[in-house]
């Protein structure tokens, strides 16, 4: 039977050495007050300590003085297993300083491993991750020098086929954020942007005789409708009611609490960009890339569009009218709306439905998308892509590996070089005024996020769209398939590549 508790009382349910799984997505839907109660207890008692933290998509809030950042920084955590570290501002720096063990697995593979644990299975088989950094035959999932756990990812063969086998430590504690708890402890997510892995995490915890702690906005007397309940009360140990902060109607647009017709998507998105300070600067190179990449869309396509430069694709898709003829999706489970970006990435404006994250990755892993548009830090002579690890920085692979693993058409959107690049465009004629000092096309990528070898075996069509040209993946490497008007092929492309390409 659940108990109503304060955040500090709930934090006392956590023991030293516990494995905690947080249901969140990058920077949204974090049970912030629970994390801060853990920090308060740790400050007073130096407990709970020696914790292992698991999260499919990370659990930051873009503020290194809030949420879990403080107790991680002060030494409460020994091991961190995440798909993405982007919103964990101080934590992602400490990872590279060897302050604790840290592992980066594909977001969808963590989600599926949690679901496997919920079903009494030790792990999840997947072809996602083969031939990229997480594959033990390449590098493995460890991020820093002190991380040596070989149990998380194993290379196995089943009926003559190779797979990766993903496992996680048994989960002792679930930290969940929901909307409301009814008189039976049933948890609904009506005002949430997503449900994530919530149910699977709770099932895994209860199978391990652990504790499920849920932070909610309100406790209500009216029983929840069965279809609206995400977590049954019988799974819940502690309910912590915390009054929500007032928020602008633009944020309410992400909950699905009122209908937003297609014609209004852009208006609501512009409001969100203003409120979250994510409105992009005028980037001519990004616009050129977005306009060209959009030409790859076809009516009835099911699509995933990554953050950063690829977001220009959705803007041009709207201008051309094809946005109304395709179905956009986002890793957190949203289908059929317009993905939000910046600090609310993972939410969706006008979504048709929001499914559990593991189900969304079933779609991605099995080639259910028609096309995806993703960013890239580096591309090498073979067509391999690094999208998760820069020089002296790590953001994590997130859902990138799952999205690109089997999608029939993969379009990478990146500038030819960076840091100082100046480009203009007049009536589709491109002028390169200054080249950046850092090339994006390299002989060998720092770490492999996308395997060209695996893509060729899967018969995927792969394009690399830049502000001056387009490359296509072939059996013999990259082929220069398109040069934009105004660009000198020899001096602005071929002479600036550190390797030869086919023409």
Coordinates of C-alpha atoms in Angstrom, one line a residue:
X1 CA 0.0 0.0 0.0
X2 CA 1.3 3.4 -1.0
X3 CA 2.0 6.2 1.5
X4 CA 1.8 9.9 1.1
X5 CA 5.2 11.4 1.9
X6 CA 7.2 14.6 1.8
X7 CA 10.2 14.6 -0.5
X8 CA 12.5 14.2 2.4
X9 CA 10.6 11.2 3.8
X10 CA 10.6 9.6 0.4
X11 CA 14.4 10.1 0.1
X12 CA 14.9 8.0 3.2
X13 CA 13.6 5.0 1.3
X14 CA 16.8 4.9 -0.7
X15 CA 19.6 2.9 0.7
X16 CA 23.4 3.0 0.1
X17 CA 24.4 0.9 -3.0
X18 CA 20.9 1.1 -4.5
X19 CA 20.4 1.1 -8.3
X20 CA 18.1 4.0 -9.2
X21 CA 16.2 4.3 -12.5
X22 CA 14.9 7.8 -13.4
X23 CA 12.0 8.2 -15.9
X24 CA 12.7 11.4 -17.8
X25 CA 13.8 12.6 -21.2
X26 CA 16.9 14.8 -21.6
X27 CA 15.6 18.0 -19.8
X28 CA 11.9 17.4 -19.3
X29 CA 9.6 15.5 -16.9
X30 CA 12.2 15.1 -14.1
X31 CA 11.1 14.6 -10.5
X32 CA 13.2 17.6 -9.5
X33 CA 12.0 17.8 -5.8
X34 CA 12.9 14.1 -5.3
X35 CA 16.4 14.7 -6.5
X36 CA 16.9 17.7 -4.4
X37 CA 15.6 15.8 -1.3
X38 CA 18.3 13.2 -2.0
X39 CA 20.9 15.9 -2.1
X40 CA 19.7 17.3 1.2
X41 CA 19.9 13.9 2.9
X42 CA 23.4 13.3 1.4
X43 CA 24.6 16.6 2.7
X44 CA 23.6 15.8 6.2
X45 CA 24.3 12.0 6.4
X46 CA 26.6 11.3 3.5
X47 CA 23.9 8.8 2.5
X48 CA 22.6 7.4 0.3
X49 CA 25.9 6.8 -1.4
X50 CA 27.6 4.4 -3.8
X51 CA 24.5 4.7 -6.0
X52 CA 24.1 3.5 -9.6
X53 CA 21.9 5.7 -11.8
X54 CA 20.2 4.5 -14.9
X55 CA 18.2 6.6 -17.4
X56 CA 17.3 5.9 -21.0
X57 CA 17.5 9.6 -22.1
X58 CA 19.3 11.3 -19.2
X59 CA 17.9 13.3 -16.3
X60 CA 19.2 16.9 -16.3
X61 CA 17.4 20.2 -16.3
X62 CA 20.0 22.4 -18.1
X63 CA 21.1 23.8 -14.7
X64 CA 24.1 22.4 -12.9
X65 CA 22.8 23.7 -9.5
X66 CA 19.5 21.8 -9.6
X67 CA 18.1 18.3 -9.9
X68 CA 20.6 15.5 -9.5
X69 CA 23.7 17.5 -10.5
X70 CA 24.6 18.4 -6.9
X71 CA 24.6 15.0 -5.3
X72 CA 26.4 13.5 -8.4
X73 CA 29.0 16.2 -8.2
X74 CA 29.6 15.7 -4.4
X75 CA 30.2 11.9 -4.8
X76 CA 26.9 10.1 -4.1
X77 CA 27.1 8.2 -7.4
X78 CA 29.6 5.5 -8.3
X79 CA 28.1 4.5 -11.7
X80 CA 26.1 6.3 -14.4
X81 CA 24.4 4.5 -17.3
X82 CA 22.7 6.9 -19.7
X83 CA 21.7 7.3 -23.3
X84 CA 22.2 11.0 -23.3
X85 CA 24.0 13.6 -21.1
X86 CA 23.1 16.8 -22.9
X87 CA 21.0 18.4 -20.2
X88 CA 23.3 17.3 -17.4
X89 CA 25.6 20.3 -17.4
X90 CA 28.2 19.5 -14.8
X91 CA 27.8 15.8 -14.9
X92 CA 28.9 15.4 -18.5
X93 CA 32.1 17.3 -17.6
X94 CA 32.8 15.1 -14.5
X95 CA 32.4 12.0 -16.7
X96 CA 35.5 12.9 -18.6
X97 CA 37.4 13.7 -15.4
X98 CA 37.0 10.1 -14.2
X99 CA 35.0 11.1 -11.2
X100 CA 32.8 8.0 -11.4
X101 CA 32.1 5.1 -13.8
X102 CA 30.1 6.2 -16.8
X103 CA 28.6 4.3 -19.7
X104 CA 26.8 5.4 -22.8
X105 CA 24.3 3.0 -24.5
X106 CA 21.8 3.7 -27.3
X107 CA 18.7 5.2 -25.8
X108 CA 16.4 2.6 -27.3
X109 CA 18.5 -0.3 -26.1
X110 CA 18.4 0.9 -22.5
X111 CA 14.6 1.3 -22.8
X112 CA 14.3 -2.3 -24.2
X113 CA 16.7 -3.6 -21.5
X114 CA 14.5 -2.1 -18.8
X115 CA 11.4 -3.6 -20.4
X116 CA 13.2 -7.0 -20.5
X117 CA 14.0 -6.8 -16.8
X118 CA 10.3 -5.9 -16.2
X119 CA 9.4 -9.2 -17.9
X120 CA 11.8 -11.3 -16.0
X121 CA 14.4 -11.5 -18.8
X122 CA 18.0 -10.6 -18.0
X123 CA 18.5 -8.5 -21.1
X124 CA 17.5 -7.5 -24.6
X125 CA 18.8 -8.6 -27.9
X126 CA 19.3 -6.0 -30.6
X127 CA 21.1 -5.5 -33.9
X128 CA 21.4 -1.8 -33.0
X129 CA 24.9 -1.0 -32.0
X130 CA 26.7 -3.5 -34.2
X131 CA 29.8 -2.0 -35.7
X132 CA 29.6 1.3 -33.8
X133 CA 31.4 2.4 -30.7
X134 CA 29.2 0.5 -28.2
X135 CA 30.0 -2.9 -29.9
X136 CA 32.6 -4.6 -27.7
X137 CA 34.5 -5.5 -30.9
X138 CA 34.9 -1.7 -31.5
X139 CA 35.2 0.2 -28.2
X140 CA 32.4 -0.8 -25.9
X141 CA 30.1 1.5 -23.9
X142 CA 32.6 2.9 -21.4
X143 CA 33.2 6.7 -21.6
X144 CA 36.1 7.2 -19.4
X145 CA 39.3 5.4 -18.1
X146 CA 37.8 4.0 -14.9
X147 CA 34.8 2.3 -16.5
X148 CA 35.4 -1.4 -16.9
X149 CA 32.0 -3.1 -16.7
X150 CA 31.9 -5.7 -19.5
X151 CA 28.4 -7.0 -18.6
X152 CA 26.4 -4.2 -20.1
X153 CA 26.9 -5.1 -23.8
X154 CA 27.9 -8.5 -25.1
X155 CA 28.4 -9.7 -28.7
X156 CA 26.4 -12.9 -29.2
X157 CA 25.2 -15.2 -32.0
X158 CA 21.7 -16.6 -32.2
X159 CA 20.7 -19.0 -35.0
X160 CA 23.7 -17.9 -37.0
X161 CA 23.0 -14.2 -36.7
X162 CA 25.0 -11.7 -34.7
X163 CA 23.4 -9.5 -32.1
X164 CA 24.3 -7.3 -29.2
X165 CA 22.9 -8.3 -25.8
X166 CA 22.1 -5.4 -23.5
X167 CA 21.8 -5.9 -19.8
X168 CA 21.4 -3.6 -16.8
X169 CA 21.9 -4.0 -13.1
X170 CA 18.8 -5.0 -11.3
X171 CA 16.8 -1.8 -10.4
X172 CA 16.1 -1.1 -6.7
X173 CA 14.4 2.3 -6.9
X174 CA 12.1 4.1 -9.5
X175 CA 12.0 7.9 -9.5
X176 CA 9.0 9.0 -11.6
X177 CA 7.2 12.2 -12.3
X178 CA 3.4 12.0 -12.9
X179 CA 0.4 14.3 -13.0
X180 CA -2.0 13.0 -10.4
X181 CA -2.5 10.2 -7.9
X182 CA -6.1 9.0 -7.1
X183 CA -7.4 7.5 -3.9
X184 CA -6.0 4.1 -4.9
X185 CA -2.6 5.4 -5.7
X186 CA -3.1 5.0 -9.5
X187 CA -0.9 7.5 -11.4
X188 CA -2.1 9.4 -14.4
X189 CA 0.1 11.4 -16.8
X190 CA -2.6 13.8 -18.2
X191 CA -0.5 17.0 -18.0
X192 CA 2.8 15.3 -18.8
X193 CA 4.6 15.6 -22.1
X194 CA 5.4 11.9 -22.2
X195 CA 5.2 8.6 -20.2
X196 CA 8.7 7.4 -21.2
X197 CA 9.6 4.1 -19.6
X198 CA 7.5 4.7 -16.5
X199 CA 5.5 1.4 -16.4
X200 CA 8.4 -0.8 -17.4
X201 CA 10.6 0.8 -14.7
X202 CA 8.0 0.2 -12.0
X203 CA 7.5 -3.4 -13.1
X204 CA 11.2 -4.1 -13.0
X205 CA 11.5 -2.5 -9.5
X206 CA 8.7 -4.5 -8.1
X207 CA 10.1 -7.7 -9.5
X208 CA 13.2 -6.9 -7.6
X209 CA 11.3 -6.1 -4.3
X210 CA 12.3 -2.4 -4.6
X211 CA 10.7 0.9 -4.0
X212 CA 8.6 3.0 -6.5
X213 CA 8.6 6.7 -5.6
X214 CA 6.3 9.0 -7.6
X215 CA 6.2 12.8 -7.5
X216 CA 2.8 14.2 -8.6
X217 CA 1.3 17.6 -9.1
X218 CA -1.9 16.7 -7.2
X219 CA -3.7 14.0 -5.3
X220 CA -7.4 13.6 -6.3
X221 CA -10.4 11.9 -4.8
X222 CA -11.9 10.8 -8.1
X223 CA -10.7 7.4 -9.3
X224 CA -8.7 7.6 -12.5
X225 CA -10.2 6.2 -15.7
X226 CA -8.5 2.8 -16.4
X227 CA -7.2 3.9 -19.8
X228 CA -5.7 7.1 -18.2
X229 CA -3.7 5.2 -15.6
X230 CA -0.1 4.7 -16.5
X231 CA 1.1 3.2 -13.2
X232 CA -1.3 1.1 -11.1
X233 CA -1.4 2.0 -7.5
X234 CA -0.4 -1.6 -6.5
X235 CA 3.1 -0.8 -7.9
X236 CA 3.6 2.4 -5.9
X237 CA 5.3 2.7 -2.5
X238 CA 5.5 6.5 -2.0
X239 CA 3.6 9.4 -3.5
X240 CA 5.0 12.8 -3.1
X241 CA 2.7 15.7 -3.9
X242 CA 4.4 18.9 -5.0
X243 CA 2.5 21.9 -6.2
X244 CA 3.5 22.6 -9.8
X245 CA 4.9 25.9 -10.9
X246 CA 2.6 28.1 -13.0
X247 CA 3.5 27.8 -16.7
X248 CA 2.7 29.6 -19.9
X249 CA 0.0 28.3 -22.2
X250 CA 2.7 27.4 -24.7
X251 CA 3.9 24.7 -22.4
X252 CA 0.4 23.4 -22.0
X253 CA 0.3 23.0 -25.8
X254 CA 2.7 20.1 -25.3
X255 CA 0.4 18.1 -23.0
X256 CA -2.3 17.4 -25.6
X257 CA -4.9 19.0 -23.2
X258 CA -6.4 21.0 -26.0
X259 CA -6.5 20.5 -29.8
X260 CA -3.9 22.3 -31.9
X261 CA -4.8 22.2 -35.6
X262 CA -2.0 22.0 -38.2
X263 CA -2.4 25.6 -39.2
X264 CA -1.4 26.7 -35.7
X265 CA 1.7 24.5 -35.1
X266 CA 4.1 27.2 -36.2
X267 CA 2.5 29.8 -34.0
X268 CA 2.8 27.7 -30.9
X269 CA 6.4 26.6 -31.8
X270 CA 7.4 30.3 -32.1
X271 CA 6.0 31.0 -28.7
X272 CA 8.0 28.1 -27.2
X273 CA 11.2 29.2 -28.9
X274 CA 10.8 32.6 -27.4
X275 CA 10.1 31.3 -23.9
X276 CA 12.9 28.7 -23.9
X277 CA 15.5 31.0 -25.6
X278 CA 15.9 28.4 -28.3
X279 CA 15.0 30.5 -31.4
X280 CA 18.0 29.9 -33.7
X281 CA 20.1 32.6 -35.1
X282 CA 19.9 33.3 -38.8
X283 CA 22.1 30.5 -40.2
X284 CA 22.3 30.7 -44.0
X285 CA 24.3 27.4 -44.2
X286 CA 21.6 25.6 -42.2
X287 CA 18.8 27.0 -44.4
X288 CA 20.6 25.8 -47.5
X289 CA 21.0 22.4 -46.0
X290 CA 17.4 22.2 -44.8
X291 CA 16.0 23.3 -48.2
X292 CA 18.0 20.6 -50.1
X293 CA 17.3 17.9 -47.6
X294 CA 13.6 18.5 -47.6
X295 CA 13.5 17.4 -51.3
X296 CA 14.0 13.8 -50.1
X297 CA 10.6 13.8 -48.4
X298 CA 7.6 12.0 -50.0
X299 CA 3.9 12.1 -49.1
X300 CA 3.0 9.5 -46.4
X301 CA 6.5 9.2 -45.1
X302 CA 7.0 8.4 -41.5
X303 CA 9.8 10.6 -40.4
X304 CA 12.3 11.5 -37.5
X305 CA 14.0 14.8 -37.6
X306 CA 17.0 15.4 -35.3
X307 CA 17.9 18.5 -33.4
X308 CA 20.2 21.2 -34.7
X309 CA 20.7 21.8 -38.4
X310 CA 18.1 19.0 -39.3
X311 CA 15.4 21.1 -37.7
X312 CA 15.5 23.3 -40.8
X313 CA 13.9 20.4 -42.6
X314 CA 10.7 20.7 -40.7
X315 CA 10.6 24.5 -41.4
X316 CA 11.0 24.0 -45.2
X317 CA 8.6 21.1 -45.2
X318 CA 6.0 23.5 -43.8
X319 CA 6.8 26.1 -46.5
X320 CA 6.5 23.6 -49.3
X321 CA 3.3 22.1 -47.9
X322 CA 4.6 18.6 -47.5
X323 CA 4.6 18.8 -43.7
X324 CA 0.9 18.2 -43.8
X325 CA 1.4 15.0 -45.8
X326 CA 4.0 13.3 -43.6
X327 CA 4.0 11.9 -40.1
X328 CA 6.7 13.2 -37.7
X329 CA 7.8 11.2 -34.7
X330 CA 10.1 11.8 -31.8
X331 CA 12.1 9.3 -29.7
X332 CA 10.1 9.9 -26.5
X333 CA 7.0 8.4 -28.0
X334 CA 5.2 11.2 -29.9
X335 CA 3.6 10.5 -33.2
X336 CA 1.8 12.9 -35.6
X337 CA 2.6 16.4 -34.3
X338 CA 5.4 18.9 -34.5
X339 CA 8.5 18.2 -32.3
X340 CA 9.5 20.9 -29.9
X341 CA 13.2 21.7 -29.6
X342 CA 15.7 23.2 -27.2
X343 CA 15.0 22.7 -23.5
X344 CA 11.7 21.0 -24.2
X345 CA 13.1 18.6 -26.8
X346 CA 11.1 15.3 -26.5
X347 CA 7.7 17.1 -26.3
X348 CA 5.4 17.5 -29.3
X349 CA 2.9 20.1 -30.4
X350 CA -0.3 18.7 -31.7
X351 CA 0.7 15.0 -31.3
X352 CA -1.8 12.4 -32.5
X353 CA -0.7 10.0 -29.8
X354 CA 2.1 9.5 -27.2
X355 CA 3.2 5.9 -26.8
X356 CA 5.6 4.3 -24.3
X357 CA 9.2 4.9 -25.4
X358 CA 10.0 1.2 -25.7
X359 CA 7.2 0.9 -28.3
X360 CA 8.5 3.8 -30.2
X361 CA 11.9 2.2 -30.5
X362 CA 10.3 -1.1 -31.6
X363 CA 9.1 1.0 -34.6
X364 CA 12.6 2.5 -35.2
X365 CA 14.6 -0.7 -34.7
X366 CA 12.5 -2.6 -37.1
X367 CA 12.8 -0.1 -40.0
X368 CA 9.3 1.5 -39.4
X369 CA 10.5 4.9 -40.4
X370 CA 10.8 5.8 -44.1
X371 CA 13.4 8.5 -43.7
X372 CA 15.3 10.3 -41.0
X373 CA 17.4 13.5 -41.0
X374 CA 20.2 13.6 -38.5
X375 CA 23.2 15.9 -37.6
X376 CA 26.8 14.9 -37.7
X377 CA 30.1 16.1 -36.1
X378 CA 32.4 14.1 -38.4
X379 CA 32.2 12.0 -41.5
X380 CA 35.1 9.8 -42.7
X381 CA 36.2 8.5 -46.0
X382 CA 34.2 5.3 -45.6
X383 CA 31.0 7.2 -44.8
X384 CA 31.1 6.4 -41.0
X385 CA 29.6 9.2 -38.9
X386 CA 30.5 10.5 -35.4
X387 CA 27.5 12.3 -33.9
X388 CA 28.0 11.8 -30.1
X389 CA 31.5 12.7 -29.1
X390 CA 33.4 15.9 -29.8
X391 CA 36.9 17.0 -28.7
X392 CA 36.9 17.1 -24.9
X393 CA 33.1 16.7 -24.7
X394 CA 30.5 14.0 -24.8
X395 CA 26.8 14.4 -25.3
X396 CA 25.9 10.8 -25.7
X397 CA 24.4 8.7 -28.6
X398 CA 20.8 9.2 -27.5
X399 CA 18.3 7.7 -30.0
X400 CA 20.6 8.3 -32.9
X401 CA 21.9 4.7 -33.3
X402 CA 18.3 3.3 -33.2
X403 CA 16.9 5.8 -35.6
X404 CA 19.7 5.3 -38.2
X405 CA 20.2 1.6 -37.8
X406 CA 17.5 0.3 -40.2
X407 CA 15.7 3.4 -41.7
X408 CA 15.6 2.9 -45.5
X409 CA 16.8 6.5 -46.2
X410 CA 19.2 8.3 -43.9
X411 CA 20.0 12.0 -44.6
X412 CA 22.9 13.5 -42.6
X413 CA 22.7 17.3 -42.4
X414 CA 26.0 19.0 -41.7
X415 CA 28.2 21.9 -42.8
X416 CA 31.2 21.1 -44.9
X417 CA 33.4 22.8 -42.2
X418 CA 32.8 24.9 -39.1
X419 CA 34.2 27.6 -36.9
X420 CA 34.3 30.7 -39.2
X421 CA 32.3 29.4 -42.1
X422 CA 30.6 32.3 -43.9
X423 CA 28.1 31.6 -46.7
X424 CA 25.4 33.5 -48.6
X425 CA 22.8 32.4 -51.1
X426 CA 21.2 34.5 -53.8
X427 CA 18.5 32.9 -55.9
X428 CA 19.9 29.4 -55.2
X429 CA 23.4 30.4 -56.1
X430 CA 25.7 29.7 -53.2
X431 CA 28.7 31.9 -52.4
X432 CA 31.4 30.6 -49.9
X433 CA 33.0 33.8 -48.5
X434 CA 35.1 32.1 -45.8
X435 CA 35.7 28.5 -44.9
X436 CA 35.7 27.3 -41.3
X437 CA 38.9 26.2 -39.7
X438 CA 37.6 22.8 -38.6
X439 CA 36.7 20.3 -41.3
X440 CA 33.8 18.0 -40.8
X441 CA 35.1 15.4 -43.3
X442 CA 38.0 13.5 -41.9
X443 CA 40.1 10.4 -42.7
X444 CA 38.9 8.7 -39.5
X445 CA 36.1 9.7 -37.2
X446 CA 36.9 10.0 -33.5
X447 CA 34.1 7.5 -32.5
X448 CA 31.6 5.7 -34.7
X449 CA 28.0 6.6 -34.2
X450 CA 26.8 5.3 -37.6
X451 CA 28.5 2.4 -39.4
X452 CA 28.7 2.7 -43.2
X453 CA 29.5 -1.0 -43.5
X454 CA 26.4 -1.9 -41.6
X455 CA 24.3 0.5 -43.7
X456 CA 25.5 -1.0 -47.0
X457 CA 24.7 -4.5 -45.7
X458 CA 21.2 -3.3 -44.9
X459 CA 20.8 -1.7 -48.3
X460 CA 20.1 1.7 -46.9
X461 CA 20.3 4.8 -49.0
X462 CA 22.6 7.3 -47.2
X463 CA 23.1 11.0 -48.1
X464 CA 25.4 13.6 -46.6
X465 CA 23.9 17.0 -47.4
X466 CA 26.0 20.1 -46.8
X467 CA 25.7 23.8 -47.7
X468 CA 27.8 23.4 -50.9
X469 CA 27.3 19.8 -52.1
X470 CA 25.7 16.4 -51.5
X471 CA 27.6 13.1 -51.1
X472 CA 26.1 9.6 -51.3
X473 CA 27.3 6.4 -49.8
X474 CA 28.4 3.7 -52.2
X475 CA 30.2 0.3 -51.9
X476 CA 33.5 2.2 -52.7
X477 CA 33.0 5.1 -50.2
X478 CA 31.6 8.5 -50.8
X479 CA 30.5 9.8 -54.2
X480 CA 30.1 13.5 -54.9
X481 CA 26.6 13.4 -56.4
X482 CA 25.6 17.0 -56.5
X483 CA 27.4 20.4 -56.5
X484 CA 25.3 23.5 -55.9
X485 CA 25.2 26.4 -58.4
X486 CA 28.0 29.0 -57.6
X487 CA 30.3 26.5 -55.9
X488 CA 33.7 25.6 -57.5
X489 CA 33.9 21.9 -57.3
X490 CA 37.7 21.7 -57.3
X491 CA 38.7 24.5 -55.0
X492 CA 35.7 24.5 -52.6
X493 CA 35.1 20.7 -52.3
X494 CA 37.8 18.3 -53.7
X495 CA 40.8 20.3 -52.7
X496 CA 39.4 20.7 -49.1
X497 CA 38.8 17.0 -48.6
X498 CA 41.5 14.9 -46.8
X499 CA 40.6 11.9 -49.0
X500 CA 39.5 11.2 -52.5
X501 CA 35.9 10.7 -53.5
X502 CA 34.2 9.3 -56.6
X503 CA 32.5 11.8 -58.9

